[in-house]
Amino acid sequence: MDGESLEYKNVEQEIKQLLETYQTPTVLQNVVDLLYEKFEHYSWVGIYFLKGNKLVLGPWRGIHATEHTIIPLGTGICSAAAKSGKTEIVNDVSKDTRYLSCFFSTRSEIVVPIKKKAVILGEIDIDSDKPAAFNINDAIFLEKVGDMLSQHI
Ligand code: SME
């Protein structure tokens, strides 16, 4: 296992322990904090909950607050992931017409749906100040985190 995979595996274990130990909703904030602190390329981390036809921001961590605390389904990369149920990785947000801008510094973004069976409950949204910051390892790791979180939403 290479160093990068090991780090994802270690954080996965830490998240598993947090979820086994603490109660919702505090634990969701704890997981967001851990993701933000452990990975340098995660510049802003948030969880959106799917409520009817909109996404509502829950726990988040980053330097700035986003004005997009409620996203009507149909706009943004967040909506695309919520509708398709598939992870979205955008290497260059300036080239994606769907992108809803939150922070001037953001260069790339990953959005991972949180699903229970086929039902979409919400998603993990991560912005990075680095271009093309996210790869398949982030997707695999965050999809596992999403599965773990689905038991606590
Ligand atoms: N950029 C997202 C909106 C949420 S902010 O990144 C926090 C989008 O395009 O849906």
PDB file of N, CA and C and ligand atoms in Angstrom, residues 44 48 66 68 71 75-79 98-103 109 125 127, ligand 1:
ATOM      1  N   TRP A  44     -12.087  23.396   1.793  1.00  0.00           N
ATOM      2  CA  TRP A  44     -13.409  23.655   2.406  1.00  0.00           C
ATOM      3  C   TRP A  44     -14.175  22.342   2.341  1.00  0.00           C
ATOM      4  N   TYR A  48     -24.073  18.623   2.712  1.00  0.00           N
ATOM      5  CA  TYR A  48     -25.409  19.127   2.365  1.00  0.00           C
ATOM      6  C   TYR A  48     -26.409  17.992   2.558  1.00  0.00           C
ATOM      7  N   THR A  66     -19.973  29.894   3.177  1.00  0.00           N
ATOM      8  CA  THR A  66     -20.510  30.044   1.816  1.00  0.00           C
ATOM      9  C   THR A  66     -21.880  30.714   1.862  1.00  0.00           C
ATOM     10  N   HIS A  68     -24.016  29.925  -0.299  1.00  0.00           N
ATOM     11  CA  HIS A  68     -24.914  28.888  -0.834  1.00  0.00           C
ATOM     12  C   HIS A  68     -25.282  27.886   0.256  1.00  0.00           C
ATOM     13  N   ILE A  71     -29.295  25.208  -1.804  1.00  0.00           N
ATOM     14  CA  ILE A  71     -29.100  25.106  -3.263  1.00  0.00           C
ATOM     15  C   ILE A  71     -30.319  24.402  -3.861  1.00  0.00           C
ATOM     16  N   THR A  75     -29.274  23.499  -9.864  1.00  0.00           N
ATOM     17  CA  THR A  75     -28.131  24.389 -10.047  1.00  0.00           C
ATOM     18  C   THR A  75     -26.888  23.801  -9.363  1.00  0.00           C
ATOM     19  N   GLY A  76     -25.747  24.055  -9.992  1.00  0.00           N
ATOM     20  CA  GLY A  76     -24.477  23.690  -9.383  1.00  0.00           C
ATOM     21  C   GLY A  76     -24.062  22.247  -9.592  1.00  0.00           C
ATOM     22  N   ILE A  77     -22.814  22.009  -9.283  1.00  0.00           N
ATOM     23  CA  ILE A  77     -22.251  20.661  -9.352  1.00  0.00           C
ATOM     24  C   ILE A  77     -22.883  19.799  -8.272  1.00  0.00           C
ATOM     25  N   CYS A  78     -23.212  20.443  -7.142  1.00  0.00           N
ATOM     26  CA  CYS A  78     -23.864  19.726  -6.044  1.00  0.00           C
ATOM     27  C   CYS A  78     -25.170  19.092  -6.501  1.00  0.00           C
ATOM     28  N   SER A  79     -25.960  19.826  -7.271  1.00  0.00           N
ATOM     29  CA  SER A  79     -27.233  19.273  -7.759  1.00  0.00           C
ATOM     30  C   SER A  79     -26.999  18.118  -8.708  1.00  0.00           C
ATOM     31  N   ARG A  98     -21.651  24.444 -14.972  1.00  0.00           N
ATOM     32  CA  ARG A  98     -22.607  24.151 -13.890  1.00  0.00           C
ATOM     33  C   ARG A  98     -22.171  24.775 -12.569  1.00  0.00           C
ATOM     34  N   TYR A  99     -20.892  25.120 -12.482  1.00  0.00           N
ATOM     35  CA  TYR A  99     -20.280  25.512 -11.201  1.00  0.00           C
ATOM     36  C   TYR A  99     -20.947  26.736 -10.571  1.00  0.00           C
ATOM     37  N   LEU A 100     -21.300  26.581  -9.314  1.00  0.00           N
ATOM     38  CA  LEU A 100     -21.815  27.694  -8.495  1.00  0.00           C
ATOM     39  C   LEU A 100     -20.663  28.175  -7.642  1.00  0.00           C
ATOM     40  N   SER A 101     -20.235  29.380  -7.857  1.00  0.00           N
ATOM     41  CA  SER A 101     -19.031  29.847  -7.174  1.00  0.00           C
ATOM     42  C   SER A 101     -19.301  30.218  -5.711  1.00  0.00           C
ATOM     43  N   CYS A 102     -18.444  29.709  -4.843  1.00  0.00           N
ATOM     44  CA  CYS A 102     -18.550  30.045  -3.418  1.00  0.00           C
ATOM     45  C   CYS A 102     -17.360  30.866  -2.959  1.00  0.00           C
ATOM     46  N   PHE A 103     -16.174  30.464  -3.395  1.00  0.00           N
ATOM     47  CA  PHE A 103     -14.944  31.108  -2.909  1.00  0.00           C
ATOM     48  C   PHE A 103     -14.055  31.449  -4.106  1.00  0.00           C
ATOM     49  N   GLU A 109     -13.090  20.771  -7.412  1.00  0.00           N
ATOM     50  CA  GLU A 109     -14.145  20.384  -6.459  1.00  0.00           C
ATOM     51  C   GLU A 109     -14.500  18.905  -6.624  1.00  0.00           C
ATOM     52  N   ASP A 125     -19.327  17.749   0.095  1.00  0.00           N
ATOM     53  CA  ASP A 125     -18.829  18.679  -0.921  1.00  0.00           C
ATOM     54  C   ASP A 125     -17.482  19.209  -0.448  1.00  0.00           C
ATOM     55  N   ASP A 127     -14.140  21.615  -1.648  1.00  0.00           N
ATOM     56  CA  ASP A 127     -13.487  22.535  -2.574  1.00  0.00           C
ATOM     57  C   ASP A 127     -11.991  22.502  -2.302  1.00  0.00           C
TER      58      ASP A 127
HETATM   59  N1  SME B   1     -19.657  24.850  -5.844  1.00  0.00           N
HETATM   60  C1  SME B   1     -20.870  24.173  -5.494  1.00  0.00           C
HETATM   61  C2  SME B   1     -21.692  24.968  -4.526  1.00  0.00           C
HETATM   62  C3  SME B   1     -21.357  24.748  -3.100  1.00  0.00           C
HETATM   63  S1  SME B   1     -19.925  25.543  -2.595  1.00  0.00           S
HETATM   64  O1  SME B   1     -18.775  24.882  -3.281  1.00  0.00           O
HETATM   65  C4  SME B   1     -19.683  25.353  -0.968  1.00  0.00           C
HETATM   66  C5  SME B   1     -21.666  23.809  -6.736  1.00  0.00           C
HETATM   67  O2  SME B   1     -21.267  24.146  -7.842  1.00  0.00           O
HETATM   68  O3  SME B   1     -22.713  23.174  -6.603  1.00  0.00           O
END
